[in-house]
mmCIF file of C-alpha atoms in Angstrom:
data_model
loop_
_atom_site.group_PDB
_atom_site.id
_atom_site.type_symbol
_atom_site.label_atom_id
_atom_site.label_comp_id
_atom_site.label_asym_id
_atom_site.label_seq_id
_atom_site.Cartn_x
_atom_site.Cartn_y
_atom_site.Cartn_z
ATOM 1 C CA MET A 1 272.861 -9.586 242.366
ATOM 2 C CA ASP A 2 272.643 -6.280 240.947
ATOM 3 C CA VAL A 3 275.519 -5.622 239.116
ATOM 4 C CA GLN A 4 276.632 -1.863 238.895
ATOM 5 C CA ILE A 5 277.407 -1.524 235.245
ATOM 6 C CA ALA A 6 277.151 0.936 232.288
ATOM 7 C CA LYS A 7 273.551 0.817 230.766
ATOM 8 C CA GLY A 8 274.405 -0.426 227.695
ATOM 9 C CA TRP A 9 276.452 -3.122 229.052
ATOM 10 C CA LYS A 10 273.534 -4.110 231.107
ATOM 11 C CA GLU A 11 271.245 -4.704 228.538
ATOM 12 C CA MET A 12 273.775 -7.060 226.608
ATOM 13 C CA LEU A 13 274.621 -9.063 229.690
ATOM 14 C CA SER A 14 271.777 -9.003 231.570
ATOM 15 C CA LYS A 15 271.180 -12.980 231.013
ATOM 16 C CA GLU A 16 274.622 -13.414 232.064
ATOM 17 C CA PHE A 17 274.124 -11.754 235.405
ATOM 18 C CA GLN A 18 271.044 -14.442 236.145
ATOM 19 C CA LYS A 19 273.269 -17.681 235.294
ATOM 20 C CA ASP A 20 274.295 -20.295 237.906
ATOM 21 C CA TYR A 21 278.046 -19.701 237.123
ATOM 22 C CA PHE A 22 277.927 -15.887 237.839
ATOM 23 C CA LYS A 23 276.025 -16.335 241.174
ATOM 24 C CA ARG A 24 278.515 -18.803 242.176
ATOM 25 C CA ILE A 25 281.364 -16.269 241.230
ATOM 26 C CA THR A 26 279.527 -13.373 243.549
ATOM 27 C CA GLU A 27 279.113 -15.844 246.345
ATOM 28 C CA GLN A 28 282.608 -16.950 246.016
ATOM 29 C CA LEU A 29 283.735 -13.399 246.382
ATOM 30 C CA LYS A 30 281.592 -12.910 249.308
ATOM 31 C CA ILE A 31 283.050 -15.474 251.133
ATOM 32 C CA GLU A 32 286.515 -14.371 250.665
ATOM 33 C CA ILE A 33 285.834 -10.781 251.666
ATOM 34 C CA GLN A 34 284.347 -11.778 254.672
ATOM 35 C CA SER A 35 286.983 -14.370 255.439
ATOM 36 C CA ARG A 36 289.270 -10.938 255.300
ATOM 37 C CA VAL A 37 291.361 -11.938 252.231
ATOM 38 C CA ASN A 38 292.312 -9.167 250.219
ATOM 39 C CA ILE A 39 290.774 -9.029 246.692
ATOM 40 C CA TYR A 40 292.188 -6.766 243.838
ATOM 41 C CA PRO A 41 290.616 -4.739 242.467
ATOM 42 C CA PRO A 42 288.506 -3.382 244.966
ATOM 43 C CA GLY A 43 284.850 -4.161 244.655
ATOM 44 C CA PRO A 44 283.791 -0.562 242.926
ATOM 45 C CA MET A 45 286.304 -1.112 240.508
ATOM 46 C CA ILE A 46 285.631 -4.810 239.527
ATOM 47 C CA PHE A 47 283.557 -3.510 236.665
ATOM 48 C CA ASN A 48 285.826 -0.110 235.789
ATOM 49 C CA ALA A 49 286.676 -1.070 232.183
ATOM 50 C CA PHE A 50 282.710 -1.599 231.313
ATOM 51 C CA ASN A 51 281.662 1.558 233.483
ATOM 52 C CA THR A 52 284.223 3.613 231.588
ATOM 53 C CA THR A 53 283.648 2.235 228.088
ATOM 54 C CA ASP A 54 280.276 1.648 227.430
ATOM 55 C CA PHE A 55 279.032 -0.810 225.037
ATOM 56 C CA ASN A 56 278.390 1.399 222.432
ATOM 57 C CA GLU A 57 281.642 3.274 222.871
ATOM 58 C CA VAL A 58 283.693 0.355 221.954
ATOM 59 C CA LYS A 59 286.467 0.854 219.162
ATOM 60 C CA VAL A 60 289.299 -1.268 220.406
ATOM 61 C CA VAL A 61 289.532 -4.230 222.640
ATOM 62 C CA ILE A 62 292.762 -5.113 224.503
ATOM 63 C CA ILE A 63 292.548 -8.385 226.205
ATOM 64 C CA GLY A 64 294.761 -9.208 229.141
ATOM 65 C CA GLN A 65 294.681 -12.240 231.627
ATOM 66 C CA ASP A 66 294.744 -11.318 235.210
ATOM 67 C CA PRO A 67 294.385 -7.953 237.218
ATOM 68 C CA TYR A 68 297.661 -6.994 239.019
ATOM 69 C CA HIS A 69 298.102 -8.509 242.345
ATOM 70 C CA GLY A 70 300.050 -5.981 244.267
ATOM 71 C CA PRO A 71 298.440 -3.274 246.539
ATOM 72 C CA GLY A 72 297.448 -0.544 244.842
ATOM 73 C CA GLN A 73 298.036 -1.601 241.377
ATOM 74 C CA ALA A 74 294.790 -2.877 239.616
ATOM 75 C CA HIS A 75 291.464 -0.934 238.980
ATOM 76 C CA GLY A 76 289.653 -3.094 236.496
ATOM 77 C CA LEU A 77 291.527 -1.945 233.274
ATOM 78 C CA SER A 78 293.865 -4.490 231.928
ATOM 79 C CA PHE A 79 297.796 -3.131 231.546
ATOM 80 C CA SER A 80 296.756 -0.050 233.760
ATOM 81 C CA VAL A 81 297.943 0.735 237.069
ATOM 82 C CA GLN A 82 295.931 3.293 239.340
ATOM 83 C CA PRO A 83 297.459 6.935 239.413
ATOM 84 C CA GLY A 84 300.864 7.314 240.876
ATOM 85 C CA VAL A 85 301.874 3.564 240.885
ATOM 86 C CA LYS A 86 304.923 2.815 239.225
ATOM 87 C CA PRO A 87 304.086 1.207 235.530
ATOM 88 C CA PRO A 88 304.678 -2.653 235.163
ATOM 89 C CA PRO A 89 307.584 -3.846 233.068
ATOM 90 C CA SER A 90 304.753 -4.970 230.347
ATOM 91 C CA LEU A 91 303.139 -1.154 230.331
ATOM 92 C CA VAL A 92 306.542 0.085 229.939
ATOM 93 C CA ASN A 93 307.337 -2.088 226.334
ATOM 94 C CA ILE A 94 303.719 -1.135 225.583
ATOM 95 C CA TYR A 95 304.824 2.557 225.539
ATOM 96 C CA LYS A 96 308.411 1.696 224.116
ATOM 97 C CA GLU A 97 306.214 0.249 221.175
ATOM 98 C CA ILE A 98 304.241 3.406 221.073
ATOM 99 C CA GLU A 99 307.033 5.746 220.786
ATOM 100 C CA SER A 100 308.800 3.455 217.821
ATOM 101 C CA ASP A 101 305.571 3.140 216.159
ATOM 102 C CA LEU A 102 304.109 6.680 216.271
ATOM 103 C CA GLY A 103 307.319 8.241 216.612
ATOM 104 C CA ILE A 104 306.243 10.363 219.665
ATOM 105 C CA LYS A 105 308.253 10.670 222.831
ATOM 106 C CA MET A 106 307.381 8.458 225.790
ATOM 107 C CA PRO A 107 306.197 10.511 228.862
ATOM 108 C CA ARG A 108 307.795 10.145 232.053
ATOM 109 C CA ASN A 109 304.466 9.914 234.072
ATOM 110 C CA PHE A 110 301.956 7.439 232.581
ATOM 111 C CA GLY A 111 300.502 4.326 233.905
ATOM 112 C CA ASP A 112 296.943 4.991 234.481
ATOM 113 C CA LEU A 113 295.247 4.317 231.019
ATOM 114 C CA THR A 114 291.691 5.908 231.877
ATOM 115 C CA ALA A 115 292.117 8.474 229.025
ATOM 116 C CA TRP A 116 292.291 5.248 226.609
ATOM 117 C CA ALA A 117 289.198 3.631 228.099
ATOM 118 C CA LYS A 118 287.215 7.166 227.433
ATOM 119 C CA GLN A 119 288.105 7.137 224.026
ATOM 120 C CA GLY A 120 286.633 3.712 223.561
ATOM 121 C CA VAL A 121 289.520 1.125 224.102
ATOM 122 C CA LEU A 122 287.688 -1.509 226.581
ATOM 123 C CA MET A 123 290.976 -3.139 228.204
ATOM 124 C CA LEU A 124 289.569 -6.692 229.226
ATOM 125 C CA ASN A 125 290.973 -8.814 231.700
ATOM 126 C CA ALA A 126 290.078 -12.324 231.227
ATOM 127 C CA THR A 127 289.400 -12.797 235.058
ATOM 128 C CA LEU A 128 288.439 -9.623 236.890
ATOM 129 C CA THR A 129 289.468 -10.175 240.227
ATOM 130 C CA VAL A 130 292.575 -11.988 242.088
ATOM 131 C CA ARG A 131 293.789 -12.548 245.448
ATOM 132 C CA ALA A 132 296.367 -10.509 246.924
ATOM 133 C CA ASN A 133 299.854 -11.457 245.848
ATOM 134 C CA GLN A 134 298.426 -14.867 243.916
ATOM 135 C CA PRO A 135 298.353 -14.472 240.451
ATOM 136 C CA ASN A 136 295.674 -16.337 238.540
ATOM 137 C CA SER A 137 294.097 -17.388 242.387
ATOM 138 C CA HIS A 138 290.580 -16.645 240.598
ATOM 139 C CA ALA A 139 291.077 -17.857 237.005
ATOM 140 C CA GLY A 140 289.078 -20.872 238.049
ATOM 141 C CA LEU A 141 286.158 -18.763 239.445
ATOM 142 C CA GLY A 142 283.804 -18.837 236.432
ATOM 143 C CA TRP A 143 285.177 -15.158 235.204
ATOM 144 C CA ASN A 144 286.391 -16.340 231.455
ATOM 145 C CA GLN A 145 282.907 -17.601 230.938
ATOM 146 C CA PHE A 146 281.536 -14.180 231.545
ATOM 147 C CA THR A 147 284.367 -12.620 229.501
ATOM 148 C CA ASP A 148 283.947 -14.983 227.109
ATOM 149 C CA ALA A 149 280.224 -13.865 226.585
ATOM 150 C CA VAL A 150 281.521 -10.077 226.743
ATOM 151 C CA ILE A 151 283.714 -10.938 223.547
ATOM 152 C CA GLN A 152 280.968 -12.725 221.923
ATOM 153 C CA LYS A 153 278.614 -9.732 222.069
ATOM 154 C CA LEU A 154 281.343 -7.479 220.737
ATOM 155 C CA ASN A 155 281.874 -9.953 217.747
ATOM 156 C CA GLN A 156 278.188 -10.305 216.938
ATOM 157 C CA GLU A 157 276.616 -6.914 217.946
ATOM 158 C CA LYS A 158 279.206 -4.575 216.660
ATOM 159 C CA GLU A 159 281.368 -4.035 213.375
ATOM 160 C CA HIS A 160 284.505 -2.657 212.472
ATOM 161 C CA LEU A 161 286.315 -2.958 216.074
ATOM 162 C CA VAL A 162 290.000 -3.768 216.580
ATOM 163 C CA PHE A 163 290.904 -6.551 218.808
ATOM 164 C CA LEU A 164 294.791 -6.376 219.815
ATOM 165 C CA LEU A 165 295.621 -10.221 220.912
ATOM 166 C CA TRP A 166 299.189 -10.029 222.873
ATOM 167 C CA GLY A 167 300.601 -13.345 223.763
ATOM 168 C CA ASN A 168 298.917 -16.772 223.421
ATOM 169 C CA PHE A 169 296.360 -16.612 226.163
ATOM 170 C CA ALA A 170 295.295 -13.743 224.416
ATOM 171 C CA LYS A 171 295.387 -15.243 220.996
ATOM 172 C CA VAL A 172 293.064 -18.160 222.174
ATOM 173 C CA LYS A 173 290.779 -16.132 224.304
ATOM 174 C CA GLY A 174 290.185 -14.217 220.784
ATOM 175 C CA SER A 175 290.173 -17.079 218.506
ATOM 176 C CA GLN A 176 286.412 -16.859 217.595
ATOM 177 C CA ILE A 177 286.267 -13.292 216.541
ATOM 178 C CA ASP A 178 284.885 -13.105 212.841
ATOM 179 C CA GLN A 179 287.937 -11.564 211.041
ATOM 180 C CA GLN A 180 285.568 -10.307 208.005
ATOM 181 C CA LYS A 181 283.869 -7.873 210.393
ATOM 182 C CA HIS A 182 286.674 -6.945 212.646
ATOM 183 C CA LEU A 183 290.493 -6.192 212.521
ATOM 184 C CA VAL A 184 292.380 -8.810 214.699
ATOM 185 C CA LEU A 185 295.829 -8.078 215.396
ATOM 186 C CA LYS A 186 298.315 -10.688 217.219
ATOM 187 C CA ALA A 187 301.891 -10.505 218.544
ATOM 188 C CA ALA A 188 303.729 -11.516 221.352
ATOM 189 C CA HIS A 189 303.110 -10.486 225.134
ATOM 190 C CA PRO A 190 304.656 -7.214 225.880
ATOM 191 C CA SER A 191 306.295 -8.723 229.024
ATOM 192 C CA PRO A 192 309.849 -8.525 229.387
ATOM 193 C CA PHE A 193 310.281 -12.366 228.745
ATOM 194 C CA ALA A 194 308.438 -12.049 225.129
ATOM 195 C CA ALA A 195 308.478 -8.628 224.117
ATOM 196 C CA ASP A 196 311.499 -8.822 221.674
ATOM 197 C CA LYS A 197 309.795 -11.935 220.041
ATOM 198 C CA GLY A 198 307.331 -10.278 218.459
ATOM 199 C CA PHE A 199 305.637 -7.493 220.087
ATOM 200 C CA PHE A 200 308.466 -5.039 219.545
ATOM 201 C CA GLY A 201 307.632 -3.614 215.894
ATOM 202 C CA CYS A 202 304.119 -4.834 215.632
ATOM 203 C CA LYS A 203 302.929 -1.259 214.848
ATOM 204 C CA HIS A 204 299.747 -2.144 216.440
ATOM 205 C CA PHE A 205 298.970 1.607 217.414
ATOM 206 C CA SER A 206 299.541 2.911 214.074
ATOM 207 C CA LYS A 207 297.649 -0.112 212.640
ATOM 208 C CA THR A 208 294.728 0.370 214.839
ATOM 209 C CA ASN A 209 294.295 4.028 214.031
ATOM 210 C CA GLN A 210 294.592 3.667 210.472
ATOM 211 C CA TYR A 211 291.792 0.969 210.281
ATOM 212 C CA LEU A 212 289.476 3.554 212.508
ATOM 213 C CA ILE A 213 290.072 6.021 210.180
ATOM 214 C CA GLU A 214 289.319 4.071 206.999
ATOM 215 C CA HIS A 215 286.326 3.181 208.747
ATOM 216 C CA GLY A 216 284.811 6.808 209.650
ATOM 217 C CA LEU A 217 286.229 6.823 213.302
ATOM 218 C CA ASP A 218 288.338 9.112 215.587
ATOM 219 C CA PRO A 219 291.718 7.569 216.014
ATOM 220 C CA ILE A 220 292.958 6.860 219.673
ATOM 221 C CA ASP A 221 295.286 9.837 221.064
ATOM 222 C CA TRP A 222 297.478 6.882 222.733
ATOM 223 C CA LEU A 223 299.346 9.687 224.731
ATOM 224 C CA ILE A 224 296.564 11.939 225.662
ATOM 225 C CA ASN A 225 296.686 13.446 229.137
ATOM 226 C CA LEU A 226 300.081 12.149 229.579
ATOM 227 C CA PRO A 227 302.293 15.120 230.670
ATOM 228 C CA HIS A 228 306.131 15.319 229.219
ATOM 229 C CA ASP A 229 308.270 16.383 232.149
#
């Protein structure tokens, strides 16, 4: 399979694309699509996180678990939704924390986080696809092995990255990250069930920018291109 992915990532992950587990992923996806199973995100968006934030551009990594499984939501960036889609509760809570942390008024129109990705925020779901209305339905497909390899490449080949690990799943997923080379920030998941157990008040957005500035990197504008109306 010739994966359509940004040049830097293609160089880093070329061996993964040749492995049996990855071939099994692509075969299973083909079977489901041919059987008229709705898969999210749409095919061209499966590698959107990698195509919007190439390997050499990554400064921050946000690890999610599973794409949104409702129509029109997922577009390959963890926690983000397509333009015009109502922000899910977890994303609303992320912006509440940004507002509290940075003292910036939360915009009324938000949801599509592409502007973050263009600044170097890799929004990586552990599983890159899902069946419609069936959360975690592709968790056993092999994607976790692929995204583990992605995190290892970032861990080994880069330095001074910020990893944001929200919730137990992300903490386990990022447990091998070298904290001597990178900043690892952990908190509860921003979902309504957990946000008040350690996500609210974590100040991850200001801490991220402080670390980036200390290492000579541009901070992230967390509210870029989001109009206040």
